Every structure is written in structure tokens, then in C-alpha cells.
CSV table of C-alpha atoms in Angstrom, one decimal:
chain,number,residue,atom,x,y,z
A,1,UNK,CA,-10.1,22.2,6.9
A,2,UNK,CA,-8.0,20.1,4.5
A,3,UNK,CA,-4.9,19.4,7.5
A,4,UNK,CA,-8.6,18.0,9.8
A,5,UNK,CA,-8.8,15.9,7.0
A,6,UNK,CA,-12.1,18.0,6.2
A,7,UNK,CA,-11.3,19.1,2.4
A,8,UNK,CA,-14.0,21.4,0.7
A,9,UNK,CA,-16.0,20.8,-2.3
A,10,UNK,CA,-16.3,23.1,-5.5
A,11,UNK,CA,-20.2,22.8,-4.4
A,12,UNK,CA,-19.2,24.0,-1.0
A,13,UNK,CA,-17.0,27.3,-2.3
A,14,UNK,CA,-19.5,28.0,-5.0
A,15,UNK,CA,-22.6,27.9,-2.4
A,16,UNK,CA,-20.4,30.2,0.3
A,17,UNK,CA,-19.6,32.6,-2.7
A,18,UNK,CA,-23.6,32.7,-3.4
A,19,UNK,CA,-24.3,33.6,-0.1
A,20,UNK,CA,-21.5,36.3,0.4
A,21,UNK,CA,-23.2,37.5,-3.5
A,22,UNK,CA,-27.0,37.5,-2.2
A,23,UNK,CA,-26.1,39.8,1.2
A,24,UNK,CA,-23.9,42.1,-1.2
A,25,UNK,CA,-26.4,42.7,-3.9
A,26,UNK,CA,-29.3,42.2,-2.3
A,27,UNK,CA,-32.0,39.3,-2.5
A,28,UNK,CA,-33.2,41.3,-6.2
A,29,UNK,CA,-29.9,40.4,-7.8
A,30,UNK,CA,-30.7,36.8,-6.7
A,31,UNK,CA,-31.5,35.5,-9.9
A,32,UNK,CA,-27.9,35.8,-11.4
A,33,UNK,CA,-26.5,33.2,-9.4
A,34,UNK,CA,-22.3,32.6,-9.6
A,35,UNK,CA,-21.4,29.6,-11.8
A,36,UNK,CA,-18.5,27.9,-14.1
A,37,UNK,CA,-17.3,31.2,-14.9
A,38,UNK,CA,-16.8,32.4,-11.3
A,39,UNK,CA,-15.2,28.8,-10.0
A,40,UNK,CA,-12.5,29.6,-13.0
A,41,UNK,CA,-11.0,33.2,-12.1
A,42,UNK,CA,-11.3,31.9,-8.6
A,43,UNK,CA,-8.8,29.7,-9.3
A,44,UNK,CA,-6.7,31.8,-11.5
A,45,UNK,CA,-6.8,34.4,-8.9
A,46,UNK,CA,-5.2,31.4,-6.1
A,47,UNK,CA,-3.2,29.4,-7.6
A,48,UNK,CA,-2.2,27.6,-5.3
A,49,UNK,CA,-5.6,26.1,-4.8
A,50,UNK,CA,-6.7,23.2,-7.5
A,51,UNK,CA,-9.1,20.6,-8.1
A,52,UNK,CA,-7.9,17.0,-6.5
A,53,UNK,CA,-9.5,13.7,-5.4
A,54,UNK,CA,-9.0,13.0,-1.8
A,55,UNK,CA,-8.3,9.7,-0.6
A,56,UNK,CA,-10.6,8.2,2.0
A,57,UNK,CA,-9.1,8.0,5.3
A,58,UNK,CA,-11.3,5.9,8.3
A,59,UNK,CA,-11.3,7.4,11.9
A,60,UNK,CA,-9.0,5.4,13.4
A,61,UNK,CA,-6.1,6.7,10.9
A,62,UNK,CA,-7.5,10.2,11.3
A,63,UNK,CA,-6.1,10.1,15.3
A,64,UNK,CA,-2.8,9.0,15.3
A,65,UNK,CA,-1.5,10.4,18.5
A,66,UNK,CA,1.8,12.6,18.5
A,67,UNK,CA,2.8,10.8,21.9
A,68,UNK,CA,3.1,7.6,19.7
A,69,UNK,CA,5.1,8.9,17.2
A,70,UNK,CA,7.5,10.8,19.7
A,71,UNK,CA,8.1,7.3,21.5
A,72,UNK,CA,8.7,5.5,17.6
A,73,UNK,CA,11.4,8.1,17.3
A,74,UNK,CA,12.9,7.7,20.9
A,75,UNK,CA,13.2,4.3,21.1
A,76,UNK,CA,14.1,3.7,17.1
A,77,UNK,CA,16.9,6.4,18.4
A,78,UNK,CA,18.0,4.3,21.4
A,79,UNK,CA,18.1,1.4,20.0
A,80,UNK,CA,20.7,3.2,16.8
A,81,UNK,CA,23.0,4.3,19.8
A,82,UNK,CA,23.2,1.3,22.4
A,83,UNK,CA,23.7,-1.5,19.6
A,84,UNK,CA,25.8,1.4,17.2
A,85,UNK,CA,23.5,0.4,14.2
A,86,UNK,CA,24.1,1.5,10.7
A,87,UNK,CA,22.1,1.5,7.7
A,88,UNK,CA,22.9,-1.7,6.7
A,89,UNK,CA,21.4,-3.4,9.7
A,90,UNK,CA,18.2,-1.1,9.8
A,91,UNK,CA,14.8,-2.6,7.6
A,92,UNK,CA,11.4,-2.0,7.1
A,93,UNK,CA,8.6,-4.6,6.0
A,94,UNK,CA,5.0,-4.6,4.7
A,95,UNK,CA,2.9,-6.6,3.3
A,96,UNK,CA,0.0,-6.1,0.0
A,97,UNK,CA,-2.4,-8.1,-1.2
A,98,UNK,CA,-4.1,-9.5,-4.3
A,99,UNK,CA,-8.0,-10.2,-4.7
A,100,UNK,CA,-11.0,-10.1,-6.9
A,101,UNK,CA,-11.0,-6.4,-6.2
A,102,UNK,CA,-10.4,-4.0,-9.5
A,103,UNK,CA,-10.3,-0.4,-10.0
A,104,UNK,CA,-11.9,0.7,-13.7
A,105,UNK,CA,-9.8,2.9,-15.6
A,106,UNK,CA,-10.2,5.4,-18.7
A,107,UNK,CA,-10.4,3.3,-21.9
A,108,UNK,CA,-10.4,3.9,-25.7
A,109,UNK,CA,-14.0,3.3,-26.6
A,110,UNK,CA,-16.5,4.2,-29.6
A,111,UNK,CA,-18.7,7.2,-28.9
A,112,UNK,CA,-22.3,6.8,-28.8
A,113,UNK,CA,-23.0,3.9,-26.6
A,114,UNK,CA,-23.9,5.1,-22.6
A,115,UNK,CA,-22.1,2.0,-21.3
A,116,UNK,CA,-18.5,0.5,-22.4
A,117,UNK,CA,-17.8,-2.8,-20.1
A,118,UNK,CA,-15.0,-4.8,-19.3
A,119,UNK,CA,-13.9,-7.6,-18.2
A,120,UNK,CA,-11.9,-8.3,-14.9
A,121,UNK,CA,-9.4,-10.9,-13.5
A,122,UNK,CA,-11.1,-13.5,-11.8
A,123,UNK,CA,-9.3,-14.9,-9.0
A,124,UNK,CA,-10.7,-17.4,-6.4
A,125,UNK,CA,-7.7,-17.2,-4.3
A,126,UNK,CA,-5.8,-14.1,-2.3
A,127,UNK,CA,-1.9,-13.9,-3.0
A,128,UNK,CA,0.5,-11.7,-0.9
A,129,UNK,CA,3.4,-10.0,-1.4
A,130,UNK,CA,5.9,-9.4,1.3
A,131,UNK,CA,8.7,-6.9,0.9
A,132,UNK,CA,11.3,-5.5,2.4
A,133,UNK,CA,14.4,-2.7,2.5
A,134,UNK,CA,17.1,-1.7,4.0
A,135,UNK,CA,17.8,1.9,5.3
A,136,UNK,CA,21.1,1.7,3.3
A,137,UNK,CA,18.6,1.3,-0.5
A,138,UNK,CA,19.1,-2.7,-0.8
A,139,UNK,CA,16.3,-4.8,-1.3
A,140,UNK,CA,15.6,-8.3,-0.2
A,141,UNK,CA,14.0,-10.5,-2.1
A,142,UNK,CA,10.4,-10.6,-2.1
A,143,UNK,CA,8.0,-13.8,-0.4
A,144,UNK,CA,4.8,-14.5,-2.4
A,145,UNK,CA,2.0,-16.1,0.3
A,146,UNK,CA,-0.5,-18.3,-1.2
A,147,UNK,CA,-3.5,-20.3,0.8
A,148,UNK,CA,-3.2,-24.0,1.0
A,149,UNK,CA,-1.5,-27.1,2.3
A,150,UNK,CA,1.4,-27.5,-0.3
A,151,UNK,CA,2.8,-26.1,-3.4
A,152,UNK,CA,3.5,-28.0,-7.0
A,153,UNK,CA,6.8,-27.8,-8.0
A,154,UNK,CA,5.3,-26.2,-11.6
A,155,UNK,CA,4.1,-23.0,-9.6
A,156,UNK,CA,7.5,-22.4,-7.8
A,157,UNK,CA,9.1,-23.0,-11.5
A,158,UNK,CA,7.0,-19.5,-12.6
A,159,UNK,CA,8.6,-17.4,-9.6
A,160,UNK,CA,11.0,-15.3,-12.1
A,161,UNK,CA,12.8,-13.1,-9.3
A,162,UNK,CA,16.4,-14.6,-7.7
A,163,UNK,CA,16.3,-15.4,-4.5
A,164,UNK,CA,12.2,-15.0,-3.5
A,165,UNK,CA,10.4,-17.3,-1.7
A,166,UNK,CA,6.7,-18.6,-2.9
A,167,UNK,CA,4.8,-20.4,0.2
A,168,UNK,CA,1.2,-21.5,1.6
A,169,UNK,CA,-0.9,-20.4,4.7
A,170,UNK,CA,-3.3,-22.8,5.6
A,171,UNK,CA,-6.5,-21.5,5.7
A,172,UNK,CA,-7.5,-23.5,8.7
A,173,UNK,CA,-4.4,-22.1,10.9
A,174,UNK,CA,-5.9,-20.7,13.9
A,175,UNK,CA,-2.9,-18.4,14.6
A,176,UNK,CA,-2.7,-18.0,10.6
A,177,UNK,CA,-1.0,-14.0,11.4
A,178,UNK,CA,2.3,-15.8,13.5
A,179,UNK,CA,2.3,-18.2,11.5
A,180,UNK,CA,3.2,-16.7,8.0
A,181,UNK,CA,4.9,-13.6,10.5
A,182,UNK,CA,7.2,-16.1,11.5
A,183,UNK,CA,7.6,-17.7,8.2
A,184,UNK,CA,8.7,-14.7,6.8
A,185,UNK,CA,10.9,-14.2,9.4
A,186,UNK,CA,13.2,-17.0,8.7
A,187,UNK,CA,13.1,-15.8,4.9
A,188,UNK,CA,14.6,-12.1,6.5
A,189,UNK,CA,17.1,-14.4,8.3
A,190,UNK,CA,18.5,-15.9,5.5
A,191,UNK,CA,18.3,-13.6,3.1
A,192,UNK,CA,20.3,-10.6,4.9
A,193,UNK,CA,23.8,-11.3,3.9
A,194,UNK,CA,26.3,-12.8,6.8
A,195,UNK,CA,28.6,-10.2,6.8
A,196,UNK,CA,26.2,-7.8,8.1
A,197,UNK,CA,26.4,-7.5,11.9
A,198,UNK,CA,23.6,-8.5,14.0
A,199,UNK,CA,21.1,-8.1,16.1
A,200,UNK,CA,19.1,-6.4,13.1
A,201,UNK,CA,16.3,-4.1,13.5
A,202,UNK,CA,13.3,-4.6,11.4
A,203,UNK,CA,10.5,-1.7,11.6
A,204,UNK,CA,6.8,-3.0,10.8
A,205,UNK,CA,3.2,-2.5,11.1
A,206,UNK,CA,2.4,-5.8,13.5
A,207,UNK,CA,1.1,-7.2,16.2
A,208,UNK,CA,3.5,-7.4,19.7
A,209,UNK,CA,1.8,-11.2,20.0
A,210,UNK,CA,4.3,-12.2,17.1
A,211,UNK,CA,7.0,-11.9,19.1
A,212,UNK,CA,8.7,-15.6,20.1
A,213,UNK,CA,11.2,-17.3,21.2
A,214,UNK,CA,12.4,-17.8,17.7
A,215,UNK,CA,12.7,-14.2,16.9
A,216,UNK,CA,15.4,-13.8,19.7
A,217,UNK,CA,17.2,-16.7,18.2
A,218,UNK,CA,17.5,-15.3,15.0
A,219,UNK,CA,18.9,-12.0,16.7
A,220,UNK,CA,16.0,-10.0,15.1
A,221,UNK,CA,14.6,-6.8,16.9
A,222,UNK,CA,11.2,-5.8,16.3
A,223,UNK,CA,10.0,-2.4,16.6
A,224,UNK,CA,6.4,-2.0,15.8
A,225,UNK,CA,5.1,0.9,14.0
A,226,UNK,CA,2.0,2.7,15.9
A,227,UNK,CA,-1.4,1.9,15.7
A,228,UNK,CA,-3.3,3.2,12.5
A,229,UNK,CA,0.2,5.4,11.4
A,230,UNK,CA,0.7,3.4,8.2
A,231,UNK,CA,-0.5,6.1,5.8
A,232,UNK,CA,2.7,8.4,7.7
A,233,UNK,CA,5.2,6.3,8.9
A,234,UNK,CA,5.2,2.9,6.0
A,235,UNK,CA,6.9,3.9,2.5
A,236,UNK,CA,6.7,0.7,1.1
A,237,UNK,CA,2.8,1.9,0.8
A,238,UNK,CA,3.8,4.4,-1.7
A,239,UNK,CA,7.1,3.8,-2.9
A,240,UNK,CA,7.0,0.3,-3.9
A,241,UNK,CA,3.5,-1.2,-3.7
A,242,UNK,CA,1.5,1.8,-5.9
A,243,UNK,CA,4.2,1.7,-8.8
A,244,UNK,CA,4.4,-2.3,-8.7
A,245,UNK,CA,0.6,-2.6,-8.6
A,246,UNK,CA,0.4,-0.5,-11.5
A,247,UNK,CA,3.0,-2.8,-13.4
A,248,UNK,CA,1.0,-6.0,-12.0
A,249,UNK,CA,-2.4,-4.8,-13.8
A,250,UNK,CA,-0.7,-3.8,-16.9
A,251,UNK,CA,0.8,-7.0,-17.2
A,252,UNK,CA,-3.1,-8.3,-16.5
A,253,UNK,CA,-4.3,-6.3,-19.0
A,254,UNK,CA,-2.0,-7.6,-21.8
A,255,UNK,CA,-2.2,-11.7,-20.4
A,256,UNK,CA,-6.1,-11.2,-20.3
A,257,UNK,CA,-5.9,-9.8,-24.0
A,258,UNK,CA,-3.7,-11.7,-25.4
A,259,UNK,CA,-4.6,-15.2,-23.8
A,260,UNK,CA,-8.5,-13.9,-24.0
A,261,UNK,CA,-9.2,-15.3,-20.3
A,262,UNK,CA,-11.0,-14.0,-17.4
A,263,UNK,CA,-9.4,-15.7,-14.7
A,264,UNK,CA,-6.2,-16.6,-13.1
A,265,UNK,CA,-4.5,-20.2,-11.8
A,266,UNK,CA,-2.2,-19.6,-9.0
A,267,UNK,CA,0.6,-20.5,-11.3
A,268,UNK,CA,0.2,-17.5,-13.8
A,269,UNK,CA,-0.4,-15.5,-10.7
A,270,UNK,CA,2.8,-15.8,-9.8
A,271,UNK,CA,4.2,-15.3,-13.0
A,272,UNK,CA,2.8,-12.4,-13.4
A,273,UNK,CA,3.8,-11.2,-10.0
A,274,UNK,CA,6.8,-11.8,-10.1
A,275,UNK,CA,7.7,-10.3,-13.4
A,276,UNK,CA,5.9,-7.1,-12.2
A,277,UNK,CA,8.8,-6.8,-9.8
């Protein structure tokens, strides 16, 4: 059940053991149904088995097809032999965002009251982070996406990392996906040292419109991860982005404390950001 992505419940195993006690015992013995005490040596008797939360996982993700992954590896395999590629000339990308969405966490709190509230980061704007490694361990320096038409010099001032990038996406752009795609792009480009022997393959969960004119010129090759395999196939997911999004809200936490605000300009955003990485 859990490798169909169909995990049981302690509900579910408690109300199977009920039902295996009731045609063992007979419907008399009814009355002294299994409980706590049953779920616990259950658990001591396998323990490999253990209590966890599952995460949430939409249809689409739940049938990745093998055929798709075989081609990923035959053509990420051709490619490493025709054009001799080494590590240093192999990288992955992804991208994570920033909103007014907040996850509530345990807290220190006075017993008594049935409610203990908190505040949140407001933010009225989305920023994203775009990363990305080489299969050699090196890491290129990281471009922070922000919406609008132009940036003051003050918010590129509180971008604390060597080398990133902070830029806008107008909201208007029609082709907005390309646009920042190709953006990045010409960050990649002149950010992967000279010395390093192109064409360069980059590995990313895209779109196949992306690909221009431009790309060729800059001697990148694309090689698109398949549809809905992120959760296998994209480390950056869990690797990177879940520790560094755990650093970002603690770093939150302490600004909204200690500056006793609620909200967030686009300039503390990146600062924040930034020094999270």
C-alpha cells in the first residue's frame, strides 16, 4: 500500500485488528474492543513499522512513467559520451519561491489558554530563488527574481552573497516563463568559469518552448527533466531548498521579533535571503 502511495492509518490497522478480534472471539467478546494498549506491542512486536506523516502527492506526480525515466538516462548518457563530458560541465537548476504562505510551528506558550496565535510575515510581493550545481559539488551563485519594471540601487546594496544576481519580471510579460528562463540563462553563462570546456549541459524541470536561438549561442544544452518527476529526479528540492527555507524563517522569526513588524519591503527580503544562503 505505502509504494501505491496508499499508506494506512493507525484507525485503519486498529479497525482491521477489531474485526480479525470479533470473528476470533466471537460477537459476545465484542465489548472489549482493542485500543492504545494493542497499537503499542503492535509496534514493538514490528519494528520496522512507525508512526510518520506522509506528504501529499497530486495524481499527476503519482504516474511518472518508467519509459520517461529510461529515456532521461539514455540520452543524459549519450550526450556524457559524444561530447566526453565531465563533472565539471554537468548542472542542475531549480527554482523556489517566496509568498504570504506560512507553515505554524510548535511554540513555547503558557498553559491554560485553548488558543496561542501568532503573527506572520506579510508580504505583498513573490520573490524567487534560482539555484544551481554542478555534478562536480560547486555552486553557482544564486539569482533572486522580484516582480516589477526596475530595481533601486538600495535593494541591490542588501544582496549579501558574491557574485548573485537580484532582477525584476514584469508582471505584464506575456511570455513572463522565457523571459526570466532566458534571463537566468545569461547569469549561467557568465557565471560558469572560462576555463571550463563547453557546450555545458544543464538538467532542469522546464518547458521545451524555452529553447531559442540564444541558448545555442551561449553553447548551453538543455535536457529537460520528465513531466511531474521532480519529487525523484530534482535534489535541489531537498538538498538545498528545505535546509535554506528553514534558515530563511528563522531569520524571519528573529527580524519580526526584534524589529516588532509584520511585513516585509522588498529590500529586507533580500537581505534576509540572501544571508539565509
Amino acid at each position: 500500500m505505502q509504494r501505491e502511495c496508499l499508506p494506512v492509518t493507525r484507525e485503519m490497522v486498529l479497525s482491521k485488528a477489531n474485526e480479525a478480534y470479533r470473528v476470533l472471539y466471537s460477537p459476545a467478546r465484542s465489548a472489549g474492543l482493542l485500543g492504545d494498549g494493542w497499537v503499542k506491542r503492535f509496534f514493538s512486536r514490528h519494528p520496522k513499522l512507525s508512526l510518520r506523516v506522509p506528504q501529499v502527492i497530486s495524481r499527476a506526480r503519482n504516474q511518472v512513467r518508467q519509459e520517461n525515466l529510461d529515456h532521461l538516462l539514455n540520452q543524459l548518457i549519450k550526450h556524457a559520451i559524444e561530447r566526453k563530458l565531465t563533472n565539471d560541465r554537468v548542472f542542475n537548476m531549480d527554482e523556489t519561491g517566496f509568498g504570504q504562505k506560512t507553515k505554524s510551528r510548535k511554540v513555547i506558550a503558557v498553559r491554560g489558554p485553548k488558543n496561542v496565535w501568532t503573527k506572520c510575515i506579510d508580504m505583498s510581493f513573490h520573490l524567487t530563488l534560482v539555484a544551481c550545481v554542478s555534478a562536480s559539488g560547486s555552486c553557482l551563485p544564486p539569482l533572486f527574481l522580484l516582480p516589477g519594471q526596475c530595481l533601486n540601487r538600495d535593494i541591490l546594496s542588501k544582496c549579501s552573497v558574491s557574485g548573485a544576481t537580484v532582477a525584476v519580471a514584469p508582471k505584464a510579460l506575456t511570455s513572463q516563463a522565457t523571459f526570466v528562463f532566458i534571463k537566468w540563462l545569461e547569469h549561467f553563462a557568465a557565471n560558469v568559469p572560462s576555463f571550463v570546456i563547453r557546450p555545458l549541459l544543464l538538467i532542469y524541470d522546464g518547458c521545451a518552448s524555452h529553447y531559442s536561438k540564444r541558448i545555442v549561442e551561449m553553447k548551453i544544452i538543455l535536457l529537460l527533466l520528465p513531466p511531474n518527476s521532480t519529487q525523484i529526479l530534482q535534489p535541489l528540492d531537498v538538498s538545498v531548498f528545505k535546509p535554506f527555507k528553514t534558515s530563511l524563517r528563522r531569520s524571519m522569526d528573529r527580524f519580526m521579533i526584534g524589529e516588532d513588524v509584520s511585513s516585509l519591503t522588498k529590500k529586507e527580503a533580500i537581505s534576509l535571503a540572501s544571508g539565509a544562503c
